[in-house]
mmCIF file of C-alpha atoms in Angstrom:
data_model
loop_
_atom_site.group_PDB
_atom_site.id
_atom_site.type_symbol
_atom_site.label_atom_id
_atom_site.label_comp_id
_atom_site.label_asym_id
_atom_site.label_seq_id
_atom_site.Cartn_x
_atom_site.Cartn_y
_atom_site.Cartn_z
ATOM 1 C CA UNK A 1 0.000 0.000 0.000
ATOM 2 C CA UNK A 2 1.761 3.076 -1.156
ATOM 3 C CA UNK A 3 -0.401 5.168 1.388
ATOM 4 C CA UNK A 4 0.917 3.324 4.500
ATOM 5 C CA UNK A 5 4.273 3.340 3.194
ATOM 6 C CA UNK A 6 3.994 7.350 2.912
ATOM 7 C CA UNK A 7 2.297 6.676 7.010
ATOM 8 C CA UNK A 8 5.585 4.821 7.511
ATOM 9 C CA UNK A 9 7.940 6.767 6.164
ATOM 10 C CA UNK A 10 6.904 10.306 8.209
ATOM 11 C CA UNK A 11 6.346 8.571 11.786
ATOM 12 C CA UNK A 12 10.525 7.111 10.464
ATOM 13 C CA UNK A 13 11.252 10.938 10.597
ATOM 14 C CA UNK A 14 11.643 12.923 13.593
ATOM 15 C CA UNK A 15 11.079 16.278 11.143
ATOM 16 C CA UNK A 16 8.613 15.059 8.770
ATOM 17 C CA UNK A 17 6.780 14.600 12.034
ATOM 18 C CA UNK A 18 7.134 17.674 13.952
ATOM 19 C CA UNK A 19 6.164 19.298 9.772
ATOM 20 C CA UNK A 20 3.200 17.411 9.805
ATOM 21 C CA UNK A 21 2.098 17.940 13.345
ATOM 22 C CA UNK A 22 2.648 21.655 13.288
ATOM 23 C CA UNK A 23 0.538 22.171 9.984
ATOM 24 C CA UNK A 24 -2.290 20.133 11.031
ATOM 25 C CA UNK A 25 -5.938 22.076 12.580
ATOM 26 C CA UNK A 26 -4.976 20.396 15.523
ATOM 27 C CA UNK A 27 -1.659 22.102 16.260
ATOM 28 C CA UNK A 28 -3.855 25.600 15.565
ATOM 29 C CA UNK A 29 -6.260 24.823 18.185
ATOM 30 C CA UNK A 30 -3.914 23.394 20.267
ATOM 31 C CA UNK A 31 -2.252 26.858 20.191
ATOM 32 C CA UNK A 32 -5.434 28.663 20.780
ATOM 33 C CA UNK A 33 -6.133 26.306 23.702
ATOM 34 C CA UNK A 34 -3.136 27.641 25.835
ATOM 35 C CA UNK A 35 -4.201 30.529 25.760
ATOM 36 C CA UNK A 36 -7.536 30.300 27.852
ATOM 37 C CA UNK A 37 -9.413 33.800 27.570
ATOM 38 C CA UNK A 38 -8.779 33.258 23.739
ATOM 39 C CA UNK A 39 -10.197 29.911 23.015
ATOM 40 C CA UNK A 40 -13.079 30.947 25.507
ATOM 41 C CA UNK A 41 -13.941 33.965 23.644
ATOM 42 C CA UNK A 42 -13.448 31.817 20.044
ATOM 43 C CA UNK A 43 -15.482 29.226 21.505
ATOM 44 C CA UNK A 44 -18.484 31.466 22.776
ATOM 45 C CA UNK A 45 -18.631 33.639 19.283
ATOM 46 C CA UNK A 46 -18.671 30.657 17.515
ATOM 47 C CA UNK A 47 -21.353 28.978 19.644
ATOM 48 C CA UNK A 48 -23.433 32.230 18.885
ATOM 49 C CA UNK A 49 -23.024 32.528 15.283
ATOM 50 C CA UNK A 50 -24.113 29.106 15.228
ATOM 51 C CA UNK A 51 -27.024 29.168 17.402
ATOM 52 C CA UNK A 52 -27.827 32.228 15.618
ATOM 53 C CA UNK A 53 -27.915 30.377 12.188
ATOM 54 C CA UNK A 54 -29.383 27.252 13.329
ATOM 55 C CA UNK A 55 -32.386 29.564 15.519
ATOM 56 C CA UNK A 56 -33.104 31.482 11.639
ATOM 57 C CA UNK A 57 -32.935 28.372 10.029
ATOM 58 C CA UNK A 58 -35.720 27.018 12.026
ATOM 59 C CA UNK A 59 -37.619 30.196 12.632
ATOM 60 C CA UNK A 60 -38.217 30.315 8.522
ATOM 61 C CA UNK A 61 -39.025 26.725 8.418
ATOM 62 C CA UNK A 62 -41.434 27.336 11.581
ATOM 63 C CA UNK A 63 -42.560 30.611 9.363
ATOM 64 C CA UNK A 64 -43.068 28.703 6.340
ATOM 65 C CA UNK A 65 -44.929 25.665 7.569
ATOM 66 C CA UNK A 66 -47.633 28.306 9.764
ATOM 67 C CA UNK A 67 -48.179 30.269 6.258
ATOM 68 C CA UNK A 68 -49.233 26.768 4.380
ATOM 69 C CA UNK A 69 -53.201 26.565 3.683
ATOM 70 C CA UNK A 70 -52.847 22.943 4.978
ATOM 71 C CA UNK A 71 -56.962 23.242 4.570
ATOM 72 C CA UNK A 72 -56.802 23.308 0.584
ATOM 73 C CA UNK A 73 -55.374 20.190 -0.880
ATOM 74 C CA UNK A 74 -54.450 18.440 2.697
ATOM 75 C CA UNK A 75 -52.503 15.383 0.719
ATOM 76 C CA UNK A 76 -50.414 17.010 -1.524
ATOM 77 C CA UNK A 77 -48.421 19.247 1.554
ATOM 78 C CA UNK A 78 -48.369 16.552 3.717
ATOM 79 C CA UNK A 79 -46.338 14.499 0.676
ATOM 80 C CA UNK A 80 -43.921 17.491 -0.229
ATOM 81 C CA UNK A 81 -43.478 18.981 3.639
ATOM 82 C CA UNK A 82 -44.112 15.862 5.847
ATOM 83 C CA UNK A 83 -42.883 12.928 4.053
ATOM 84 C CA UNK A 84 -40.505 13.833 1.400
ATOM 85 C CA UNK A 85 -37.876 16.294 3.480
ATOM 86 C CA UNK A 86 -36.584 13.220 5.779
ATOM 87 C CA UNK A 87 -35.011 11.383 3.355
ATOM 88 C CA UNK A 88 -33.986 14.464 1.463
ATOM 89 C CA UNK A 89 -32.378 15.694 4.453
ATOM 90 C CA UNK A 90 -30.880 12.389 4.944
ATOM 91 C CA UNK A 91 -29.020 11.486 1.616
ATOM 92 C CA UNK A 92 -27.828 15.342 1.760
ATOM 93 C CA UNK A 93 -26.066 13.953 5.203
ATOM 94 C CA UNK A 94 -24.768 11.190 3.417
ATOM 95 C CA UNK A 95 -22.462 13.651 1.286
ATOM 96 C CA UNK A 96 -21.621 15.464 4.127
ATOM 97 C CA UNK A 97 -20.246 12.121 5.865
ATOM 98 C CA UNK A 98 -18.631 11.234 2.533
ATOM 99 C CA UNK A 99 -16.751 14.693 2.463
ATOM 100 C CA UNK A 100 -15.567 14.208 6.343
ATOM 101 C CA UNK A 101 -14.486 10.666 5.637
ATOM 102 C CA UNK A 102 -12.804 10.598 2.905
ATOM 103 C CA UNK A 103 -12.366 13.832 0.999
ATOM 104 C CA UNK A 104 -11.851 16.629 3.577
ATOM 105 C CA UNK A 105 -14.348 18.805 4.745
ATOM 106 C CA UNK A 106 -11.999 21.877 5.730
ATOM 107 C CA UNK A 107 -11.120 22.827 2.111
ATOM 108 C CA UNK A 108 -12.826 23.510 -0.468
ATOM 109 C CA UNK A 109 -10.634 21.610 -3.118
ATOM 110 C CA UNK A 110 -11.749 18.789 -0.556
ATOM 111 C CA UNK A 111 -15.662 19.739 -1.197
ATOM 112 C CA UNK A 112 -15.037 19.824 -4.653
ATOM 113 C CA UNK A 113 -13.867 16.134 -5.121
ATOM 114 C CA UNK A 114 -16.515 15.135 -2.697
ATOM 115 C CA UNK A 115 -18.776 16.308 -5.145
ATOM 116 C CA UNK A 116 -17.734 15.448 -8.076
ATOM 117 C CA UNK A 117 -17.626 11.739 -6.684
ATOM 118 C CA UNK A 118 -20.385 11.894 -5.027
ATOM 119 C CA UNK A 119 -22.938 14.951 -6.555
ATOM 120 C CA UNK A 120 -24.069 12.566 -9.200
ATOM 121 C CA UNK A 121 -25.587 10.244 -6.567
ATOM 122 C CA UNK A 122 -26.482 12.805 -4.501
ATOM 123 C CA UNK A 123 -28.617 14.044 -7.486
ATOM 124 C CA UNK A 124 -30.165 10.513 -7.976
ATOM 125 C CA UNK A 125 -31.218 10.184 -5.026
ATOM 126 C CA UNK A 126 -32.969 13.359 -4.756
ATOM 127 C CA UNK A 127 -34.361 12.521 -7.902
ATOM 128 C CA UNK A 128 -35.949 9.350 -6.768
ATOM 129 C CA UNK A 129 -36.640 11.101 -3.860
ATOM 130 C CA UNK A 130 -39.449 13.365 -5.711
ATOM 131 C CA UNK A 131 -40.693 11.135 -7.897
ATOM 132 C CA UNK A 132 -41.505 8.753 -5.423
ATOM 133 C CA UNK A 133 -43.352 11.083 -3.563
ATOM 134 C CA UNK A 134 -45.048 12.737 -6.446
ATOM 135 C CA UNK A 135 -45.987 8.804 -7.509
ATOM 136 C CA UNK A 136 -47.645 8.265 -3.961
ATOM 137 C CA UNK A 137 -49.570 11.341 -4.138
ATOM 138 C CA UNK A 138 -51.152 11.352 -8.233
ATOM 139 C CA UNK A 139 -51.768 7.472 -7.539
ATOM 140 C CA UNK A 140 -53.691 8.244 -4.577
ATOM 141 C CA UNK A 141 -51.523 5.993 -2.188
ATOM 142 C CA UNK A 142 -50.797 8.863 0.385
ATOM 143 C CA UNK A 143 -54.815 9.695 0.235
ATOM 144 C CA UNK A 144 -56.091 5.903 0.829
ATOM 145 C CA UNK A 145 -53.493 4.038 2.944
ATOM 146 C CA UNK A 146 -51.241 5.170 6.154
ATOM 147 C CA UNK A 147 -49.294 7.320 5.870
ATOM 148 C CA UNK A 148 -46.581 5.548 7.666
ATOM 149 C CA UNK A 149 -46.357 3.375 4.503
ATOM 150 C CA UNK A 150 -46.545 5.808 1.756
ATOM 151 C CA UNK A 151 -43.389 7.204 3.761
ATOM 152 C CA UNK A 152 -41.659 4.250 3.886
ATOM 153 C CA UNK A 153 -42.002 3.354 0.088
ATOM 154 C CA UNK A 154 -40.837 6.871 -0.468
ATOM 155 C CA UNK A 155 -37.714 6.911 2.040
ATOM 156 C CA UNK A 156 -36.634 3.702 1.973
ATOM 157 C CA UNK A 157 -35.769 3.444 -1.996
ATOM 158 C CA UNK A 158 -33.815 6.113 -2.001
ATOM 159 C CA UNK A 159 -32.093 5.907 1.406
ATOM 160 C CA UNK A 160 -30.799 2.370 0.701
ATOM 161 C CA UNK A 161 -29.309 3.315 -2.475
ATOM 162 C CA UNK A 162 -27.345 5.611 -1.166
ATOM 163 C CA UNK A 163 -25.733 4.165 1.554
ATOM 164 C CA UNK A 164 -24.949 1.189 -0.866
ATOM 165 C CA UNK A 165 -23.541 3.602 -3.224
ATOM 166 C CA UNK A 166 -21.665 5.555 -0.706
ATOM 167 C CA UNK A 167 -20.094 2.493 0.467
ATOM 168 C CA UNK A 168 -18.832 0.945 -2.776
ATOM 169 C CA UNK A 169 -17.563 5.103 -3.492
ATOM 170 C CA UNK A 170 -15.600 5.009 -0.234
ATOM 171 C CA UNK A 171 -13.989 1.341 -0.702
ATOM 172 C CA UNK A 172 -12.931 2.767 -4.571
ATOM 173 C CA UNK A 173 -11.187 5.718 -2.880
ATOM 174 C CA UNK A 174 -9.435 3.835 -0.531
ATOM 175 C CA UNK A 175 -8.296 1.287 -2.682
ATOM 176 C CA UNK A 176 -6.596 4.492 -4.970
ATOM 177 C CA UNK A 177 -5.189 5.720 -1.931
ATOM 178 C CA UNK A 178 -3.520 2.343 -1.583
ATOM 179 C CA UNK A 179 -2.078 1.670 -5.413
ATOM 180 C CA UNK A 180 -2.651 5.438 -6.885
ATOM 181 C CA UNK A 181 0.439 7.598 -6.562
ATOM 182 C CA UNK A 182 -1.334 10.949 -7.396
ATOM 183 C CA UNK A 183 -4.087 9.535 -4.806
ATOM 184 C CA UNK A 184 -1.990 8.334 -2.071
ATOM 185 C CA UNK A 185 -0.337 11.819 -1.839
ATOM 186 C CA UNK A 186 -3.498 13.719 -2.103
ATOM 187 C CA UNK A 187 -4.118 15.459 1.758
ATOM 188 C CA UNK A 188 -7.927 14.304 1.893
ATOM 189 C CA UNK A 189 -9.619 13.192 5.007
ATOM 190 C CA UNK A 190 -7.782 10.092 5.328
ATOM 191 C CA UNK A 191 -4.770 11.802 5.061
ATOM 192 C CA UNK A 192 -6.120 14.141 7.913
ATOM 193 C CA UNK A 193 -6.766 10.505 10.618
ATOM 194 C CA UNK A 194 -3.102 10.124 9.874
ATOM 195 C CA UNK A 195 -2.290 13.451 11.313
ATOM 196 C CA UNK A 196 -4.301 13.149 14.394
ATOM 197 C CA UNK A 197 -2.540 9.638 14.486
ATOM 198 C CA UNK A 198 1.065 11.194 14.246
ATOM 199 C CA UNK A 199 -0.187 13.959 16.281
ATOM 200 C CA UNK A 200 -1.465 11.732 19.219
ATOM 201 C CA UNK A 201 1.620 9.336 18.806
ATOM 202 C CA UNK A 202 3.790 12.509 19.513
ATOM 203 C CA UNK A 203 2.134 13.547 22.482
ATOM 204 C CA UNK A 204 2.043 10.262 24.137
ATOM 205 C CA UNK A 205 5.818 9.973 23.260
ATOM 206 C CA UNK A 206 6.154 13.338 25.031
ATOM 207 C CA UNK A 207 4.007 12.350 28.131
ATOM 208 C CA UNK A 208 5.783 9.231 28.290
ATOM 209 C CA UNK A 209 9.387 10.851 28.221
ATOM 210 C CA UNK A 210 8.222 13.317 30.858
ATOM 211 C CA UNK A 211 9.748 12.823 34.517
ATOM 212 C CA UNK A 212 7.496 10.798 36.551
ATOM 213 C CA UNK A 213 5.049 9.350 34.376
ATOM 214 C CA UNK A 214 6.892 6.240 33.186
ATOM 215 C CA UNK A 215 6.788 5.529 37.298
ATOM 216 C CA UNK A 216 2.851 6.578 37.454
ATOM 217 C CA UNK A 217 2.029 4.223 34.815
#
């Protein structure tokens, strides 16, 4: 595997390693974290901006459900805003879990391979998605059964297919990582886990070496 032999080669060299640590997010935050009225201050702005996005986010869906005449034509908004956003919401979840795994979420050359691997299924699935739920409601299915069923034949198809497809995706990319040169050199999300294992391998070294602890433990 020409990946692990990459792994093998930095944790073989005492300055590859102190490179890789220092570049990585967690050498930043680690920095921020010694200093304590910093990383409070980062850590309580960011909590409000994102309480403050997720609170608007939900006050407009809140807004938009109490505007909809559920009265006139019951069926058809219970298909579009009850029963289709779940697995909408869900298979848009599965890219972002994609991205984090494998990709790299904190870049956006790392969004743009995620999506370029994994828009087109994205896009099928969302696909299926609607016309499964437009199918349920012109056939009459969400009308004259349960609605628990009409939103199982319209999550499940699309759901499934996804996770199948993400799976076989990530298995591909890891597989280049192992026997692609270009790809085993790429810094994705797997190359990130190796940094927070070369990172965390360093700092138990450290702890280890420290005066004392070798007795403690």
């Amino acid at each position: 595997c020409i990946f692990a032999q990459i792994f093998s080669d930095i944790m073989d060299s005492p300055e590859i390693v102190w490179s890789t640590v220092t570049r990585s997010p967690h050498a930043t935050w680690g920095a921020i974290g010694n200093r304590k009225w910093l990383a409070y201050t980062l850590a309580f702005s960011l909590d409000l901006l994102v309480s403050a996005v997720v609170c608007t986010i939900i006050g407009l869906i809140i807004y938009g459900y109490a505007t909809v005449d559920w009265s006139k034509d019951t069926e058809f908004w219970i298909s579009t805003l009850v029963i289709l956003p779940f697995p909408l919401c869900w298979n848009i979840a599965q890219y972002a879990s994609f991205v984090i795994q494998i990709t790299g979420h904190t870049t956006i050359t790392g969004h743009m391979k995620g999506l370029a691997i994994f828009g087109p299924v994205l896009l099928l699935c969302i696909a299926m998605n609607i016309g499964l739920t437009l199918a349920m409601y012109y056939s009459g299915f969400t009308k004259n059964s349960t609605k628990f069923w009409a939103w199982i034949i319209t999550a499940s198809p699309p759901i499934l297919t996804g996770l199948a497809i993400k799976t076989v995706l990530k298995q591909i990319y890891i597989r280049k990582k192992c026997n692609d040169e270009e790809v085993a050199h790429l810094i994705d999300g797997i190359t990130t886990k190796s940094d927070e294992l070369i990172s965390s391998a360093s700092q138990q070294k450290d702890f280890l070496d420290y005066p004392g602890q070798k007795a403690a433990l």
